[in-house]
Coordinates of C-alpha atoms and ligand atoms in Angstrom, one line a residue:
M1 CA 54.6 87.8 161.9
R2 CA 55.6 89.8 165.1
H3 CA 53.8 89.7 168.7
G4 CA 51.7 87.1 167.8
R5 CA 48.8 86.1 165.1
T6 CA 45.9 86.2 167.6
K7 CA 46.9 90.0 168.5
F8 CA 47.5 90.8 164.5
H9 CA 43.8 89.2 164.0
A10 CA 42.2 91.4 166.7
A11 CA 43.8 94.6 165.8
L12 CA 43.2 93.9 161.9
L13 CA 39.3 93.1 162.4
Q14 CA 38.9 96.0 165.1
W15 CA 40.4 98.5 162.5
Y16 CA 38.0 96.9 159.6
D17 CA 34.9 96.6 161.8
A18 CA 35.6 100.5 162.5
E19 CA 36.9 101.8 159.3
A20 CA 35.7 99.6 156.3
R21 CA 34.3 101.6 153.5
D22 CA 30.9 101.0 153.0
L23 CA 30.6 99.4 149.5
P24 CA 27.3 97.8 148.3
W25 CA 28.9 94.3 148.0
R26 CA 29.6 94.4 151.5
R27 CA 26.1 94.8 152.7
T28 CA 25.4 90.9 151.1
Q29 CA 26.7 87.3 151.3
D30 CA 24.8 87.0 148.2
P31 CA 27.5 84.8 146.3
Y32 CA 26.1 86.2 143.0
C33 CA 26.9 89.8 144.2
I34 CA 30.1 88.6 145.7
W35 CA 31.2 87.1 142.3
L36 CA 30.0 90.0 140.2
S37 CA 31.9 92.5 142.4
E38 CA 35.2 90.4 142.4
I39 CA 35.2 90.2 138.6
M40 CA 34.1 93.5 138.0
M41 CA 36.7 95.1 140.3
Q42 CA 39.7 92.9 139.2
Q43 CA 40.9 95.5 136.8
T44 CA 38.9 98.4 137.5
R45 CA 39.3 101.1 140.2
I46 CA 36.3 100.4 142.9
D47 CA 35.1 104.2 142.3
Q48 CA 34.8 103.9 138.6
G49 CA 33.3 100.4 138.8
T50 CA 31.0 100.7 141.7
P51 CA 28.5 102.6 139.3
Y52 CA 28.8 99.9 136.7
Y53 CA 28.4 97.2 139.5
E54 CA 24.9 98.9 140.5
R55 CA 23.9 99.1 137.0
F56 CA 24.3 95.4 136.1
L57 CA 22.7 94.5 139.2
K58 CA 19.6 96.5 138.2
R59 CA 19.6 95.1 134.7
F60 CA 20.9 91.3 135.8
P61 CA 19.3 91.0 139.5
D62 CA 20.4 87.1 139.6
L63 CA 21.9 84.3 138.1
Q64 CA 19.1 83.2 136.3
T65 CA 18.3 86.7 134.7
L66 CA 22.0 86.8 133.4
A67 CA 22.0 83.0 132.3
Q68 CA 18.8 83.9 130.0
A69 CA 20.3 87.2 128.7
T70 CA 21.9 87.6 125.3
E71 CA 25.6 87.8 125.1
E72 CA 25.5 91.2 123.3
A73 CA 23.2 92.5 126.1
V74 CA 25.8 91.5 128.6
L75 CA 28.5 92.8 126.7
K76 CA 26.6 96.0 126.4
Q77 CA 26.1 96.7 130.1
W78 CA 30.1 96.0 130.4
E79 CA 30.7 98.5 127.8
G80 CA 33.5 101.0 128.8
L81 CA 35.1 98.6 131.8
G82 CA 37.4 96.7 129.3
Y83 CA 39.0 93.4 129.6
Y84 CA 35.5 91.9 127.8
S85 CA 36.8 88.5 128.3
R86 CA 35.4 89.1 132.1
A87 CA 31.9 89.8 130.7
R88 CA 31.8 87.0 128.6
N89 CA 32.9 84.5 131.2
L90 CA 30.3 85.6 133.6
Y91 CA 27.9 85.1 131.1
R92 CA 29.2 81.6 130.3
T93 CA 29.3 81.0 134.2
A94 CA 25.8 82.1 134.6
Q95 CA 24.7 79.2 132.3
I96 CA 27.1 76.6 133.5
L97 CA 25.6 77.2 136.9
T98 CA 21.9 77.1 135.8
D99 CA 22.4 74.4 133.8
Q100 CA 24.4 72.0 135.7
Y101 CA 24.6 73.6 139.6
H102 CA 20.7 73.9 139.9
G103 CA 21.6 77.8 139.9
R104 CA 23.8 77.7 142.8
F105 CA 27.0 78.5 143.4
P106 CA 29.3 75.4 144.6
E107 CA 31.3 76.5 148.2
S108 CA 34.1 74.7 147.4
P109 CA 37.1 76.9 146.0
E110 CA 38.2 74.0 143.8
V111 CA 35.1 73.3 142.2
L112 CA 34.6 77.2 141.8
Q113 CA 37.7 77.1 140.0
L114 CA 36.6 74.8 137.2
L115 CA 34.2 77.7 136.2
P116 CA 35.1 80.0 133.3
G117 CA 36.8 83.2 134.6
I118 CA 37.3 82.0 137.9
G119 CA 40.8 81.5 139.2
K120 CA 42.3 80.8 142.5
Y121 CA 41.8 84.5 143.8
T122 CA 38.2 84.8 142.4
A123 CA 37.1 81.4 144.2
G124 CA 38.9 82.1 147.5
A125 CA 36.9 85.1 147.7
I126 CA 33.4 83.7 147.0
A127 CA 34.2 80.7 149.3
S128 CA 35.6 82.8 152.0
I129 CA 33.1 86.0 152.0
A130 CA 29.8 84.4 150.7
F131 CA 30.2 81.0 152.6
G132 CA 32.8 81.3 155.5
V133 CA 35.3 78.9 154.2
P134 CA 38.6 79.3 155.5
V135 CA 40.5 79.8 152.4
P136 CA 43.2 82.8 151.6
V137 CA 43.0 85.1 148.7
L138 CA 46.2 87.1 147.2
D139 CA 45.6 90.0 145.0
G140 CA 48.1 92.9 144.2
N141 CA 47.0 95.0 147.8
I142 CA 47.4 91.7 149.9
K143 CA 50.9 90.8 148.2
R144 CA 52.1 94.1 149.0
V145 CA 50.9 94.1 152.7
L146 CA 52.2 90.4 153.2
A147 CA 55.6 91.2 151.6
R148 CA 56.0 94.3 154.2
L149 CA 54.5 92.3 157.1
Y150 CA 57.1 89.7 156.6
A151 CA 59.7 92.0 155.0
L152 CA 60.4 89.6 152.1
V153 CA 63.0 90.9 149.9
E154 CA 62.5 88.7 146.7
S155 CA 60.8 90.6 143.6
I156 CA 56.8 89.8 144.3
D157 CA 56.7 89.5 140.7
L158 CA 58.5 85.8 140.6
P159 CA 56.4 82.9 140.4
A160 CA 58.8 81.1 143.6
T161 CA 57.7 84.7 145.6
D162 CA 53.7 84.0 144.7
K163 CA 54.0 80.6 145.9
R164 CA 55.5 82.1 148.9
L165 CA 53.1 84.6 149.4
W166 CA 50.3 82.1 149.0
E167 CA 51.7 80.4 152.0
L168 CA 52.1 83.2 153.9
A169 CA 48.4 84.4 153.2
A170 CA 47.2 81.1 154.3
A171 CA 49.3 80.9 157.6
T172 CA 48.0 84.6 158.4
L173 CA 44.6 84.0 157.6
N174 CA 41.9 84.4 160.6
V175 CA 39.8 81.0 160.4
K176 CA 37.3 82.2 162.3
R177 CA 36.4 85.2 160.2
P178 CA 37.8 84.3 156.9
G179 CA 35.6 86.4 154.7
D180 CA 36.2 89.7 156.4
H181 CA 40.0 88.9 157.5
N182 CA 40.5 88.7 153.7
Q183 CA 38.4 91.9 153.1
A184 CA 40.4 93.7 155.9
M185 CA 43.9 92.7 154.1
M186 CA 42.3 94.1 150.9
E187 CA 41.1 97.2 152.3
L188 CA 44.5 97.9 154.2
G189 CA 46.4 97.4 151.3
A190 CA 44.1 99.8 149.5
R191 CA 43.9 102.4 152.3
V192 CA 46.9 102.4 154.5
C193 CA 49.8 100.3 153.2
I194 CA 49.4 102.0 149.8
P195 CA 52.0 101.4 147.1
A196 CA 53.8 104.7 147.7
G197 CA 54.5 106.3 151.2
P198 CA 52.5 103.5 153.5
L199 CA 50.8 105.4 156.0
C200 CA 52.5 103.5 158.9
F201 CA 51.8 106.0 161.4
S202 CA 48.0 105.3 161.4
C203 CA 48.5 101.4 160.5
P204 CA 46.4 99.0 162.7
V205 CA 49.0 96.3 162.8
Q206 CA 52.3 98.4 162.8
R207 CA 53.4 96.8 165.6
H208 CA 53.3 93.5 163.9
C209 CA 55.1 94.7 160.6
R210 CA 58.6 93.7 160.0
A211 CA 59.3 96.3 157.0
F212 CA 58.3 98.9 159.5
S213 CA 60.5 97.7 162.4
A214 CA 63.5 97.7 160.3
S215 CA 62.6 100.9 158.1
L216 CA 61.9 99.3 155.0
Q217 CA 58.4 100.2 154.3
D218 CA 59.1 102.7 151.6
T219 CA 61.7 100.0 149.6
L220 CA 59.4 97.1 149.9
P221 CA 57.7 95.1 148.0
H222 CA 60.9 94.7 145.4
R223 CA 59.4 94.7 141.9
T224 CA 60.7 93.2 138.6
P225 CA 61.0 96.4 135.9
K226 CA 58.2 96.2 133.5
K227 CA 58.7 95.9 129.8
V228 CA 58.2 99.3 128.1
V229 CA 54.6 99.3 126.6
P230 CA 54.2 99.0 122.5
H231 CA 52.6 101.9 120.6
H232 CA 50.7 101.4 117.5
E233 CA 49.3 104.0 115.0
M234 CA 45.9 102.5 113.4
V235 CA 43.6 104.1 111.0
V236 CA 39.9 103.7 111.4
A237 CA 37.5 103.9 108.5
V238 CA 34.2 105.2 109.0
I239 CA 32.7 104.4 105.9
A240 CA 29.2 106.3 105.2
N241 CA 26.3 105.4 103.2
Q242 CA 23.8 108.3 103.0
D243 CA 23.3 108.7 107.0
A244 CA 24.5 105.0 107.9
Y245 CA 27.7 103.7 108.6
L246 CA 29.5 100.2 108.4
I247 CA 30.4 98.2 111.8
G248 CA 31.4 94.9 112.1
K249 CA 31.2 92.2 114.8
R250 CA 34.7 91.2 116.1
P251 CA 34.9 87.1 116.6
S252 CA 33.8 86.1 120.1
Q253 CA 37.0 84.7 120.9
G254 CA 40.3 86.9 121.6
F255 CA 40.8 90.5 122.1
L256 CA 37.9 92.7 122.5
G257 CA 35.8 89.7 121.5
G258 CA 32.3 90.3 120.8
L259 CA 32.4 94.1 120.3
W260 CA 31.6 95.9 117.3
E261 CA 33.9 98.4 115.6
F262 CA 34.4 100.4 112.5
P263 CA 36.7 98.7 110.0
G264 CA 40.5 99.6 110.9
D265 CA 44.1 98.3 111.0
R266 CA 47.5 99.1 111.8
I267 CA 49.2 101.5 109.3
Q268 CA 52.1 99.8 107.9
K269 CA 55.6 101.3 107.7
T270 CA 55.7 102.0 103.8
E271 CA 52.2 103.5 103.7
G272 CA 50.1 106.7 104.6
C273 CA 47.0 106.9 106.4
E274 CA 45.0 106.8 103.0
D275 CA 46.8 104.1 101.7
A276 CA 46.0 102.2 104.8
L277 CA 42.2 103.0 104.3
R278 CA 42.3 101.9 100.6
R279 CA 44.0 98.6 101.9
I280 CA 41.4 97.8 104.5
G281 CA 38.9 98.3 101.6
E282 CA 40.7 95.9 99.2
E283 CA 42.0 93.3 101.6
M284 CA 39.5 93.4 104.6
L285 CA 36.4 94.0 103.0
R286 CA 36.9 93.6 99.2
L287 CA 35.1 96.7 98.6
K288 CA 36.8 100.0 97.2
V289 CA 36.9 102.3 99.6
V290 CA 37.5 106.3 99.0
P291 CA 39.1 108.2 101.9
G292 CA 37.5 111.3 102.9
G293 CA 38.4 113.9 105.7
L294 CA 39.7 113.3 109.0
V295 CA 37.3 112.9 111.8
A296 CA 39.5 112.9 115.0
V297 CA 42.8 111.5 116.4
V298 CA 42.3 109.5 119.2
R299 CA 44.5 108.0 121.7
H300 CA 43.8 105.1 123.9
A301 CA 45.7 103.1 126.1
Y302 CA 45.1 98.9 126.7
T303 CA 47.0 97.1 129.3
H304 CA 49.7 95.5 127.2
F305 CA 49.6 98.6 124.1
K306 CA 49.0 101.8 123.2
V307 CA 47.0 102.9 120.3
T308 CA 46.6 106.1 118.2
L309 CA 43.6 106.0 116.2
H310 CA 43.5 108.1 113.3
V311 CA 39.7 108.3 112.0
Y312 CA 38.8 108.9 108.9
R313 CA 35.6 109.5 107.2
C314 CA 35.3 107.3 103.7
T315 CA 32.5 106.4 101.1
A316 CA 32.5 103.0 99.4
V317 CA 31.7 102.3 95.8
K318 CA 29.4 99.3 96.4
R319 CA 27.9 98.2 99.8
R320 CA 28.0 94.4 99.5
I321 CA 30.9 93.1 101.8
C322 CA 33.0 90.0 101.4
S323 CA 35.1 89.3 104.5
D324 CA 35.8 87.2 107.2
A325 CA 37.7 89.9 109.5
H326 CA 34.4 89.9 111.4
T327 CA 31.7 87.6 111.7
E328 CA 28.9 90.1 110.7
Y329 CA 28.4 93.2 109.3
R330 CA 25.9 95.9 109.3
W331 CA 25.1 99.4 108.2
V332 CA 23.4 101.6 111.3
T333 CA 22.7 105.0 111.8
P334 CA 24.1 107.1 114.6
D335 CA 20.9 107.2 117.0
S336 CA 21.3 103.2 116.8
F337 CA 25.2 103.3 118.2
D338 CA 23.9 102.8 121.8
Q339 CA 22.5 99.5 120.9
Y340 CA 26.0 98.2 120.0
P341 CA 28.8 97.4 122.4
F342 CA 31.8 99.4 121.1
P343 CA 35.4 99.3 122.7
A344 CA 36.4 102.3 124.7
G345 CA 38.5 103.8 122.3
H346 CA 35.4 104.4 119.8
H347 CA 33.5 105.9 122.2
K348 CA 36.1 108.6 122.2
F349 CA 34.9 109.9 118.6
L350 CA 31.7 108.2 118.3
K351 CA 29.6 111.3 119.4
L352 CA 31.4 113.3 116.6
L353 CA 29.7 111.2 113.6
Ligands
SF4_401 FE1 52.2 98.2 155.7 FE2 53.3 100.3 157.1 FE3 51.3 98.8 158.4 FE4 53.6 97.6 157.7 S1 53.3 99.3 159.0 S2 51.8 97.0 157.1 S3 54.1 98.9 155.8 S4 51.4 100.5 156.8

């Protein structure tokens, strides 16, 4: 840190106090709201996530309401945000806090980290913002800001650098206003010290920045190259019986856990779409599926892979399903689709049914 920590703190908070965006969770110190916003915005852009945050709070205004809801109602409210384990963990944490913590959030970051879905970052955010505990946080934005402020040349994706960044976050923390400091660092990373082309000439902490003084701001931080994201071709069987369609519920644990979907699978190298649909019938559902026309071809990207869904209307010779691929099956009409949480990829073709 150049030119002293106290001056850095003053410059950062003066800028934050004047320039911070007016976000709904910044108008409160209620740990429930802080927790929800932190979980929700983890893998979501703020402009996309804010309407979800407001709708979620309207539906579940406090911990007790959330704990008393059904998991399906919580997933439904989360629908479209992705990373559904976040919603399941919110629900479990609400129940644990209600049952074991008298419906109150613990203030200690160490205790907060014992709760489902709350890691070191989220625990630090709740503790510092809601309770004023002097504890640092480190997210993607703060990593980038610190790597530039201290001109770190090691890749920020390495575990050793991560450890170093946590130490720097702690050393840089303003213990008098830890919550505001942490939010100011995030805000700086989101709006000024942005990934490509940082806006150094309007940066409130430019004189403290080693990367800027060494003209390294455009080359730091260094990253480890990412692996190529795999791409899968899949078929989806929209099996119709009169005006109802067959949907199955995915097991609670694992990818897209607890969501409802039309039966589908990856197309194997030796088969075409229709072969795959018949195989799904025989092996997954144990009923004879007769492929019909193509409804849609939908592309969707998850974090670790991309899919192209070839969606076919199908019929089945019998209606009784015998399968352990899903925990439950239902025949539902399109007017009740909105009662079921579906993966985001499904929403791209649901309206065509
Ligand atoms: Fe980031 Fe530039 Fe500010 Fe340094 S001077 S913290 S590189 S925006």
